[in-house]
Amino acid sequence: MTSGPYNYSYIFKYIIIGDMGVGKSCLLHQFTDKKFMADCPHTIGVEFGTRIIEVAGQKIKLQIWDTAGQERFRAVTRSYYRGAAGALMVYDITRRSTYNHLSSWLTDTRNLTNPSTVIFLIGNKSDLDGQRDVTYEEAKQFADENGLMFVEASAKTGQNVEEAFLETAKKIYQSIQDGRLDLNAAESGVQHKPASPGRPLAAPPASRDNCTC
Amino acid sequence: MLFGPNLQRSYKYMSFASKMPSLRMDQIDLKCKNGCDYYGNPQWQGYCSKCHREQMTRQRRAEKASSNPSATLPKPEPKKPERGVKQVSHSSFSKFEEKRLRQSETSKKANLLKFSVFKKSSTEEHEHSEKRAHEFKIPAMVNEGMKRDFRTRFPALPAHVDRDSRAFVHSFIMDVIKCANVMTVDELSERVQRQYQRFMKHMDTSQHFVGVDSDTKELLMDFVEKHAMTYLHELPSVVFSPNGTDDERADRAMSERIQQLSWVGERHLECKLDRNQHACRQLVYKAISELLGMDSAASPGGKLARVRRCCRHVLALCGAPASADDLLPALIFTVLKANPPRLVSNINFVTRFCNAQRLMTGEGGYYFTNLCCAVSFIENLTAESLNMDKKEFDCYMSMPASIGGSAWAAALSLCGATREAEEQREAALRVLQDAREVQARAQALHTDALAFQEQIAKKVEDVLAKTPLEIKPRREIPRLRRSKTADASPLIDLEPIPTHNPPRSLATDTSEPPPPLLNFDVVSADNPQISRTIVENQVPTEEKDSIEDQIHETDSGEICSKTCEPPVAAQPTEPKLNILGFEVIEKPSTSVPPRNLEQTFELKQASSLELLTPSPLGFTPFDSRSIDELMTPDEFGSDSLAPGLSNINYDIDLSDLSGDNSVAEDAPKEAKDPFSPDGLKTTFDPFAPQTSAVAYKEVLDKFDEFTLTDTKPNQSFDPFDVIHRSDPFSPVLTVNMEHKPNDPFSPEQREASSILDDSDSPTSACLLPSPLQPQTSNKP
């Protein structure tokens, strides 16, 4: 009954945060459409910012919200954070300022999400290594200090993009398995979809209905 | 629709107007709560008299059987037992209702502000709504609407799913209404969210939903939310800008704020909009339309859908690489230009009462979040957030609201105008197309009609060509003529007639010198039976006797003639007739005589009628005489002629005429006559003077052939009947004709008829003279 490709048992909500112009939207589109946005004109379709992945045999629908990164909107973009299971914090390795703002983004994220929210640091535009302004080591150190996962990626080439999203999903799934994430809380950012409708909770008749004999 | 200040004002008015229901009594409020179309009465708990009585009886019954139905889902009915208790406080409620009514009548807009305060402060109001919640009954229309909607949305789902869903909506609504007055909005929101979860759980556990997949469950969830919230949304101050909140005030504040900020343009927000571009203007216009439409949607889902559509337009506005960095400023700009009515109330309504899971995920949720951000940005907008000088900002803010933003307002109103023009143009085009279609069809119809006309004309021509007009009058007139011209007794006519097979007889005659027996054989083989039958069928028995007598006579006569045959046959001048006569004479030994008799009768009769009728007189009464009269022998006989003779005549006449008419050619000719009177005349005339012996013979031959071919007299009755409708052959006519003074031929006619009458007598005229007379007739 649940073998169809579009059936999934979980929905994870991600947000992508970071300064304007670090390539948040490009990362998103690289991940969902496997395309670099500049290459082809694109408008957000019906299946907006979603992709179904598989973690440990479970199909998971990722729902990714892009956010506005401008400084002046910082105060009002808090509602984005509500109920996010994963947060991808992005900076531009060619622009130091975007790296410097990470701490404030991190503060926001920590304040506005629940403790089990997985935060992943991404240094974007790794293809522009010649213009690098922030070294890998420096960022790695920052990530380690704050308990973040970290990867340098390129939305243009697609390098490490998948990994970033998948690793985040794995971590979230793990915390579900560990019981750290309460599925019933609306803020968890995770929706569980029972694979088989009418599960044993129902009275015997239900099981009789499921019987194939 | 116009934009800019006008639009804003109109929408502000609308927002007030739509808030009015809390004050004003609508028609609906006055009507029976049950949803029947009668007016209700507060004394009857808002029901009409009938529904109230029913309600009371039901209540009493429910009190008697105080056992509550134990369903998994509470139905709306279980509330009934409580009703009796509630009635105690009923009078105060009605008093309040009256008061409210009076107030609403006197106080207009000005009181609106006060009222919201009043609502909150008044304990009486509180009581009232509490009571009201308990007495509340969901109108049947809601249920009906749900049923219909369910059927259209989920035609595949079984009925119990429908029932469950509806039952849940009912319990949901009742629950919310009950709690609305004792809970704060946040608590109520919590409760509603729990209800959604409860329904989700119910769907997961109930066996009714076993076969339903998760996507359909989501849709069912939306269905429940939609219907519950659509109804609750209509109730004033329950879920939409509810009591105890600042929503209404915030709406007004927001509206004013947006008006103040109308000067904020695309450059302040750093979005790439160009109002000079038509496409851009159009997109902004569409986005604004959708945003304005949000207020008119009743359910949170509907509002979300509007927001989603709006934001899609905004995204398209941002250009190809759409990102949140572009989306948000553009959306803020859109909100500023739209100034949607009751914006805060709408946003709060969705935030509180939309299914939280939906709001948290999905496209609608995402865009709604963006909208919330935009609104909060506008609320907290400062000089810094616009990256502009504080002084400048203050300066802008202090100027009258109507001044700023005129450029975009103009652009947008232009947009509205162009859009309207486009719509008009489209409508005009549609009309034009319709007109063209109609024209084309008319053309087609025209050509069809022409073609049809041609077709018909051709057919008519064909038919006319197939059925030439000339022949028609031929039947009797020539004979009459001939009889006249021949100046002989009618018996002369009879003589050629017996040559009902003249060609054959001729042939036999020429080919082989006629051994009489041979000839006789042929002829007898042909006809005797038929003639017999004719005689038997048609001639009354008495007449038969007489006929037979005559036959005997003829036998003798024929025998006599037989004896003197050879010389006759030897005569070269009249071979046919001789032969015929010869044949006839030979017959008497066998059954021939009757046949001969018959034939002579027929012929004679025919000739007699011809003589009588076809004379010029025949045309005048063409119209009236129906054959029916002719057909009934009794009447006919009794009326005009001596019974014996007339009957015989009649019978013979029938067979003869029928034989005449049964030929295919004749029928159309006859029928055609009335159409072309000219044809009649022409045909008639040429025959009359010309009647040369040869032509006449031809005609006669034809005629006889017909009689020959028509072997069965019974069949021939029908055509005869039809054809002679218009024929003047009725015997009555003949009687009339005699009296007609106008007739030029009348004297002759009389003679002829008289002669015919004589000849009609089978004894003398028919049989005996017939063999004799042909000679005389042919001689001239």
CSV table of N, CA and C in Angstrom, one decimal, chain B residues 44-165:
chain,number,residue,atom,x,y,z
B,44,TRP,N,-39.8,32.4,20.6
B,44,TRP,CA,-39.8,30.9,20.3
B,44,TRP,C,-38.4,30.5,20.1
B,45,GLN,N,-37.5,31.1,20.7
B,45,GLN,CA,-36.0,30.8,20.6
B,45,GLN,C,-35.5,31.0,19.2
B,46,GLY,N,-36.1,31.9,18.6
B,46,GLY,CA,-35.6,32.2,17.2
B,46,GLY,C,-36.1,31.3,16.2
B,47,TYR,N,-37.0,30.4,16.6
B,47,TYR,CA,-37.6,29.6,15.6
B,47,TYR,C,-38.9,30.2,15.1
B,48,CYS,N,-39.4,29.7,14.0
B,48,CYS,CA,-40.8,30.0,13.6
B,48,CYS,C,-41.7,29.2,14.4
B,49,SER,N,-43.0,29.5,14.3
B,49,SER,CA,-43.9,28.8,15.2
B,49,SER,C,-43.9,27.3,15.0
B,50,LYS,N,-43.8,26.9,13.7
B,50,LYS,CA,-43.9,25.5,13.4
B,50,LYS,C,-42.6,24.8,13.9
B,51,CYS,N,-41.5,25.3,13.6
B,51,CYS,CA,-40.3,24.7,14.0
B,51,CYS,C,-40.2,24.6,15.6
B,52,HIS,N,-40.7,25.7,16.2
B,52,HIS,CA,-40.6,25.7,17.6
B,52,HIS,C,-41.5,24.6,18.2
B,53,ARG,N,-42.6,24.4,17.6
B,53,ARG,CA,-43.5,23.4,18.2
B,53,ARG,C,-42.8,22.0,18.0
B,54,GLU,N,-42.2,21.8,16.8
B,54,GLU,CA,-41.5,20.6,16.6
B,54,GLU,C,-40.4,20.4,17.6
B,55,GLN,N,-39.7,21.5,17.8
B,55,GLN,CA,-38.6,21.5,18.7
B,55,GLN,C,-39.1,21.1,20.1
B,56,MET,N,-40.2,21.7,20.5
B,56,MET,CA,-40.7,21.4,21.9
B,56,MET,C,-41.1,19.9,22.0
B,57,THR,N,-41.7,19.4,21.0
B,57,THR,CA,-42.1,18.0,21.1
B,57,THR,C,-40.9,17.1,21.1
B,58,ARG,N,-40.0,17.4,20.3
B,58,ARG,CA,-38.7,16.6,20.3
B,58,ARG,C,-38.1,16.7,21.7
B,59,GLN,N,-38.1,17.8,22.2
B,59,GLN,CA,-37.4,18.0,23.5
B,59,GLN,C,-38.1,17.2,24.6
B,60,ARG,N,-39.4,17.2,24.5
B,60,ARG,CA,-40.1,16.4,25.5
B,60,ARG,C,-39.8,14.9,25.4
B,61,ARG,N,-39.8,14.5,24.1
B,61,ARG,CA,-39.5,13.1,23.9
B,61,ARG,C,-38.1,12.8,24.4
B,62,ALA,N,-37.2,13.7,24.1
B,62,ALA,CA,-35.9,13.5,24.6
B,62,ALA,C,-35.8,13.4,26.1
B,63,GLU,N,-36.6,14.2,26.7
B,63,GLU,CA,-36.5,14.2,28.2
B,63,GLU,C,-37.1,12.9,28.7
B,64,LYS,N,-38.1,12.4,28.0
B,64,LYS,CA,-38.6,11.1,28.5
B,64,LYS,C,-37.6,10.0,28.4
B,65,ALA,N,-37.1,9.9,27.2
B,65,ALA,CA,-36.1,8.9,27.0
B,65,ALA,C,-34.7,9.5,27.2
B,66,SER,N,-34.4,9.6,28.4
B,66,SER,CA,-33.2,10.4,28.7
B,66,SER,C,-31.9,9.6,28.5
B,67,SER,N,-32.0,8.6,27.8
B,67,SER,CA,-30.8,7.8,27.5
B,67,SER,C,-30.0,8.5,26.3
B,68,ASN,N,-28.8,8.8,26.6
B,68,ASN,CA,-28.0,9.5,25.5
B,68,ASN,C,-27.5,8.5,24.5
B,69,PRO,N,-27.5,8.8,23.3
B,69,PRO,CA,-26.8,8.0,22.3
B,69,PRO,C,-25.3,7.9,22.6
B,70,SER,N,-24.8,6.8,22.6
B,70,SER,CA,-23.4,6.7,23.0
B,70,SER,C,-22.6,6.4,21.7
B,71,ALA,N,-22.3,7.5,21.0
B,71,ALA,CA,-21.5,7.4,19.8
B,71,ALA,C,-20.1,7.8,20.0
B,72,THR,N,-19.2,7.3,19.2
B,72,THR,CA,-17.8,7.7,19.4
B,72,THR,C,-17.7,9.2,19.1
B,73,LEU,N,-18.4,9.7,18.2
B,73,LEU,CA,-18.4,11.1,17.9
B,73,LEU,C,-19.7,11.7,18.4
B,74,PRO,N,-19.5,12.8,19.2
B,74,PRO,CA,-20.8,13.4,19.6
B,74,PRO,C,-21.5,14.1,18.5
B,75,LYS,N,-22.8,13.8,18.4
B,75,LYS,CA,-23.6,14.3,17.3
B,75,LYS,C,-24.2,15.6,17.8
B,76,PRO,N,-24.7,16.4,16.9
B,76,PRO,CA,-25.3,17.7,17.4
B,76,PRO,C,-26.5,17.4,18.2
B,77,GLU,N,-27.2,16.3,18.0
B,77,GLU,CA,-28.4,16.0,18.7
B,77,GLU,C,-28.2,16.0,20.2
B,78,PRO,N,-27.2,15.3,20.7
B,78,PRO,CA,-27.1,15.1,22.2
B,78,PRO,C,-27.3,16.3,23.0
B,79,LYS,N,-27.2,17.5,22.4
B,79,LYS,CA,-27.4,18.7,23.2
B,79,LYS,C,-28.8,18.9,23.6
B,80,LYS,N,-29.7,18.2,23.1
B,80,LYS,CA,-31.1,18.5,23.3
B,80,LYS,C,-31.6,18.5,24.7
B,81,PRO,N,-31.2,17.4,25.4
B,81,PRO,CA,-31.7,17.3,26.8
B,81,PRO,C,-31.4,18.5,27.6
B,82,GLU,N,-30.4,19.2,27.3
B,82,GLU,CA,-30.0,20.4,28.1
B,82,GLU,C,-31.0,21.6,27.9
B,83,ARG,N,-31.7,21.5,26.8
B,83,ARG,CA,-32.4,22.7,26.4
B,83,ARG,C,-33.4,23.1,27.4
B,84,GLY,N,-34.1,22.2,28.0
B,84,GLY,CA,-35.1,22.5,29.0
B,84,GLY,C,-34.5,23.4,30.1
B,85,VAL,N,-33.4,23.1,30.5
B,85,VAL,CA,-32.7,23.8,31.6
B,85,VAL,C,-32.5,25.3,31.1
B,86,LYS,N,-32.0,25.3,29.9
B,86,LYS,CA,-31.6,26.6,29.4
B,86,LYS,C,-32.8,27.6,29.2
B,87,GLN,N,-33.9,27.0,29.1
B,87,GLN,CA,-35.1,27.9,28.8
B,87,GLN,C,-35.4,28.8,30.0
B,88,VAL,N,-35.0,28.4,31.2
B,88,VAL,CA,-35.3,29.3,32.3
B,88,VAL,C,-34.8,30.7,32.1
B,89,SER,N,-33.6,30.8,31.6
B,89,SER,CA,-33.0,32.1,31.5
B,89,SER,C,-33.4,32.7,30.2
B,90,HIS,N,-34.3,32.2,29.5
B,90,HIS,CA,-34.6,32.6,28.2
B,90,HIS,C,-35.2,34.0,28.1
B,91,SER,N,-36.0,34.4,29.0
B,91,SER,CA,-36.6,35.7,29.0
B,91,SER,C,-35.6,36.8,28.9
B,92,SER,N,-34.6,36.7,29.7
B,92,SER,CA,-33.6,37.7,29.8
B,92,SER,C,-32.9,37.8,28.4
B,93,PHE,N,-32.7,36.7,27.9
B,93,PHE,CA,-32.0,36.6,26.6
B,93,PHE,C,-32.8,37.4,25.5
B,94,SER,N,-34.1,37.1,25.6
B,94,SER,CA,-35.0,37.8,24.5
B,94,SER,C,-35.0,39.3,24.8
B,95,LYS,N,-34.9,39.6,26.1
B,95,LYS,CA,-34.9,41.1,26.4
B,95,LYS,C,-33.7,41.7,25.8
B,96,PHE,N,-32.6,41.0,26.0
B,96,PHE,CA,-31.4,41.5,25.4
B,96,PHE,C,-31.4,41.6,23.9
B,97,GLU,N,-32.0,40.6,23.4
B,97,GLU,CA,-32.1,40.6,21.9
B,97,GLU,C,-32.8,41.8,21.4
B,98,GLU,N,-33.9,42.1,22.1
B,98,GLU,CA,-34.6,43.3,21.7
B,98,GLU,C,-33.8,44.6,21.9
B,99,LYS,N,-33.1,44.6,22.9
B,99,LYS,CA,-32.3,45.8,23.2
B,99,LYS,C,-31.3,45.9,22.1
B,100,ARG,N,-30.7,44.8,21.8
B,100,ARG,CA,-29.7,44.8,20.7
B,100,ARG,C,-30.3,45.3,19.4
B,101,LEU,N,-31.5,44.8,19.2
B,101,LEU,CA,-32.2,45.2,18.0
B,101,LEU,C,-32.4,46.7,17.9
B,102,ARG,N,-32.9,47.2,19.0
B,102,ARG,CA,-33.2,48.6,19.1
B,102,ARG,C,-31.9,49.4,18.8
B,103,GLN,N,-30.9,48.9,19.5
B,103,GLN,CA,-29.6,49.6,19.4
B,103,GLN,C,-29.1,49.6,17.9
B,104,SER,N,-29.2,48.5,17.4
B,104,SER,CA,-28.7,48.4,16.0
B,104,SER,C,-29.5,49.3,15.1
B,105,GLU,N,-30.7,49.5,15.4
B,105,GLU,CA,-31.5,50.4,14.5
B,105,GLU,C,-31.1,51.8,14.7
B,106,THR,N,-30.9,52.2,15.9
B,106,THR,CA,-30.5,53.6,16.1
B,106,THR,C,-29.1,53.9,15.8
B,107,SER,N,-28.3,53.1,16.3
B,107,SER,CA,-26.8,53.4,16.1
B,107,SER,C,-26.3,52.9,14.8
B,108,LYS,N,-25.6,53.8,14.2
B,108,LYS,CA,-25.1,53.5,12.9
B,108,LYS,C,-23.6,53.3,13.0
B,109,LYS,N,-22.9,53.7,12.1
B,109,LYS,CA,-21.4,53.5,12.1
B,109,LYS,C,-20.8,54.0,13.4
B,110,ALA,N,-21.2,55.2,13.8
B,110,ALA,CA,-20.6,55.8,15.0
B,110,ALA,C,-20.5,54.9,16.2
B,111,ASN,N,-21.5,54.1,16.3
B,111,ASN,CA,-21.6,53.2,17.5
B,111,ASN,C,-20.7,52.0,17.4
B,112,LEU,N,-20.2,51.8,16.2
B,112,LEU,CA,-19.4,50.6,16.0
B,112,LEU,C,-18.3,50.5,17.0
B,113,LEU,N,-17.6,51.5,17.2
B,113,LEU,CA,-16.4,51.5,18.1
B,113,LEU,C,-16.9,51.2,19.5
B,114,LYS,N,-17.9,51.9,19.8
B,114,LYS,CA,-18.4,51.7,21.2
B,114,LYS,C,-18.8,50.3,21.4
B,115,PHE,N,-19.4,49.8,20.4
B,115,PHE,CA,-20.0,48.5,20.6
B,115,PHE,C,-19.0,47.4,20.9
B,116,SER,N,-17.8,47.5,20.2
B,116,SER,CA,-16.8,46.5,20.5
B,116,SER,C,-16.4,46.5,21.9
B,117,VAL,N,-16.3,47.7,22.5
B,117,VAL,CA,-16.0,47.9,23.9
B,117,VAL,C,-17.1,47.3,24.7
B,118,PHE,N,-18.3,47.7,24.3
B,118,PHE,CA,-19.5,47.3,25.0
B,118,PHE,C,-19.6,45.8,25.1
B,119,LYS,N,-19.3,45.2,24.0
B,119,LYS,CA,-19.3,43.8,23.9
B,119,LYS,C,-18.4,43.1,25.0
B,120,LYS,N,-17.3,43.7,25.1
B,120,LYS,CA,-16.3,43.1,25.9
B,120,LYS,C,-16.7,43.3,27.4
B,121,SER,N,-17.1,44.5,27.7
B,121,SER,CA,-17.4,44.9,29.1
B,121,SER,C,-18.7,44.2,29.6
B,122,SER,N,-19.6,44.1,28.7
B,122,SER,CA,-20.9,43.7,29.2
B,122,SER,C,-21.0,42.3,29.7
B,123,THR,N,-21.3,42.1,30.9
B,123,THR,CA,-21.5,40.7,31.4
B,123,THR,C,-22.7,40.1,30.8
B,124,GLU,N,-23.7,41.0,30.6
B,124,GLU,CA,-24.9,40.5,30.0
B,124,GLU,C,-24.7,39.8,28.6
B,125,GLU,N,-23.8,40.6,27.9
B,125,GLU,CA,-23.5,40.0,26.6
B,125,GLU,C,-22.9,38.6,26.7
B,126,HIS,N,-22.0,38.5,27.7
B,126,HIS,CA,-21.4,37.3,28.0
B,126,HIS,C,-22.4,36.2,28.3
B,127,GLU,N,-23.3,36.5,29.1
B,127,GLU,CA,-24.3,35.6,29.5
B,127,GLU,C,-25.1,35.1,28.2
B,128,HIS,N,-25.4,36.2,27.5
B,128,HIS,CA,-26.2,35.9,26.3
B,128,HIS,C,-25.5,34.9,25.4
B,129,SER,N,-24.2,35.2,25.2
B,129,SER,CA,-23.6,34.3,24.2
B,129,SER,C,-23.4,32.9,24.8
B,130,GLU,N,-23.3,32.9,26.1
B,130,GLU,CA,-23.3,31.5,26.7
B,130,GLU,C,-24.5,30.8,26.4
B,131,LYS,N,-25.6,31.5,26.7
B,131,LYS,CA,-26.9,30.8,26.5
B,131,LYS,C,-27.1,30.5,25.0
B,132,ARG,N,-26.6,31.4,24.3
B,132,ARG,CA,-26.8,31.2,22.8
B,132,ARG,C,-26.1,30.0,22.4
B,133,ALA,N,-24.9,29.8,22.9
B,133,ALA,CA,-24.2,28.6,22.5
B,133,ALA,C,-24.9,27.4,22.8
B,134,HIS,N,-25.6,27.3,23.9
B,134,HIS,CA,-26.3,26.1,24.2
B,134,HIS,C,-27.6,25.9,23.4
B,135,GLU,N,-28.2,27.0,23.1
B,135,GLU,CA,-29.4,26.9,22.3
B,135,GLU,C,-29.1,26.8,20.9
B,136,PHE,N,-27.9,26.9,20.6
B,136,PHE,CA,-27.5,27.0,19.2
B,136,PHE,C,-27.8,25.7,18.4
B,137,LYS,N,-28.2,25.9,17.2
B,137,LYS,CA,-28.4,24.8,16.4
B,137,LYS,C,-27.8,25.1,15.0
B,138,ILE,N,-27.1,24.2,14.5
B,138,ILE,CA,-26.5,24.5,13.2
B,138,ILE,C,-27.5,24.3,12.1
B,139,PRO,N,-27.6,25.3,11.3
B,139,PRO,CA,-28.6,25.3,10.3
B,139,PRO,C,-28.5,24.1,9.3
B,140,ALA,N,-29.6,23.6,8.9
B,140,ALA,CA,-29.5,22.4,8.0
B,140,ALA,C,-28.7,22.7,6.7
B,141,MET,N,-28.7,24.0,6.4
B,141,MET,CA,-28.0,24.3,5.1
B,141,MET,C,-26.5,23.9,5.2
B,142,VAL,N,-26.0,24.1,6.3
B,142,VAL,CA,-24.5,23.8,6.5
B,142,VAL,C,-24.3,22.3,6.2
B,143,ASN,N,-25.2,21.5,6.8
B,143,ASN,CA,-25.1,20.1,6.5
B,143,ASN,C,-25.3,19.7,5.1
B,144,GLU,N,-26.3,20.3,4.5
B,144,GLU,CA,-26.5,20.1,3.1
B,144,GLU,C,-25.3,20.5,2.2
B,145,GLY,N,-24.8,21.6,2.5
B,145,GLY,CA,-23.7,22.1,1.7
B,145,GLY,C,-22.5,21.2,1.9
B,146,MET,N,-22.3,20.6,3.1
B,146,MET,CA,-21.2,19.7,3.3
B,146,MET,C,-21.4,18.4,2.5
B,147,LYS,N,-22.7,18.0,2.5
B,147,LYS,CA,-23.0,16.7,1.8
B,147,LYS,C,-22.6,16.9,0.3
B,148,ARG,N,-23.1,18.0,-0.2
B,148,ARG,CA,-22.9,18.3,-1.6
B,148,ARG,C,-21.4,18.4,-1.9
B,149,ASP,N,-20.7,19.1,-1.1
B,149,ASP,CA,-19.3,19.3,-1.3
B,149,ASP,C,-18.6,18.0,-1.2
B,150,PHE,N,-18.9,17.2,-0.3
B,150,PHE,CA,-18.3,15.9,-0.1
B,150,PHE,C,-18.5,15.1,-1.4
B,151,ARG,N,-19.7,15.1,-1.9
B,151,ARG,CA,-20.0,14.3,-3.1
B,151,ARG,C,-19.1,14.7,-4.2
B,152,THR,N,-18.9,16.0,-4.4
B,152,THR,CA,-18.2,16.5,-5.5
B,152,THR,C,-16.7,16.2,-5.3
B,153,ARG,N,-16.2,16.4,-4.1
B,153,ARG,CA,-14.8,16.2,-3.9
B,153,ARG,C,-14.3,14.8,-3.7
B,154,PHE,N,-15.1,14.0,-3.0
B,154,PHE,CA,-14.7,12.6,-2.8
B,154,PHE,C,-15.8,11.7,-3.3
B,155,PRO,N,-16.0,11.6,-4.5
B,155,PRO,CA,-17.1,10.8,-5.0
B,155,PRO,C,-16.8,9.3,-4.8
B,156,ALA,N,-15.5,9.0,-4.6
B,156,ALA,CA,-15.1,7.6,-4.5
B,156,ALA,C,-15.3,7.1,-3.0
B,157,LEU,N,-15.3,8.0,-2.1
B,157,LEU,CA,-15.3,7.6,-0.7
B,157,LEU,C,-16.7,7.0,-0.3
B,158,PRO,N,-16.7,6.1,0.6
B,158,PRO,CA,-17.9,5.5,1.0
B,158,PRO,C,-18.7,6.5,1.9
B,159,ALA,N,-20.0,6.1,2.1
B,159,ALA,CA,-20.9,7.1,2.7
B,159,ALA,C,-20.6,7.3,4.2
B,160,HIS,N,-20.0,6.2,4.8
B,160,HIS,CA,-19.8,6.4,6.3
B,160,HIS,C,-18.7,7.4,6.6
B,161,VAL,N,-17.8,7.5,5.6
B,161,VAL,CA,-16.7,8.5,5.7
B,161,VAL,C,-17.4,9.9,5.7
B,162,ASP,N,-18.3,10.0,4.8
B,162,ASP,CA,-19.0,11.3,4.7
B,162,ASP,C,-19.8,11.6,6.0
B,163,ARG,N,-20.4,10.6,6.5
B,163,ARG,CA,-21.2,10.7,7.8
B,163,ARG,C,-20.2,11.1,8.9
B,164,ASP,N,-19.2,10.4,9.0
B,164,ASP,CA,-18.2,10.7,10.1
B,164,ASP,C,-17.7,12.1,10.0
B,165,SER,N,-17.3,12.5,8.8
B,165,SER,CA,-16.8,13.8,8.6
B,165,SER,C,-17.8,14.9,9.0
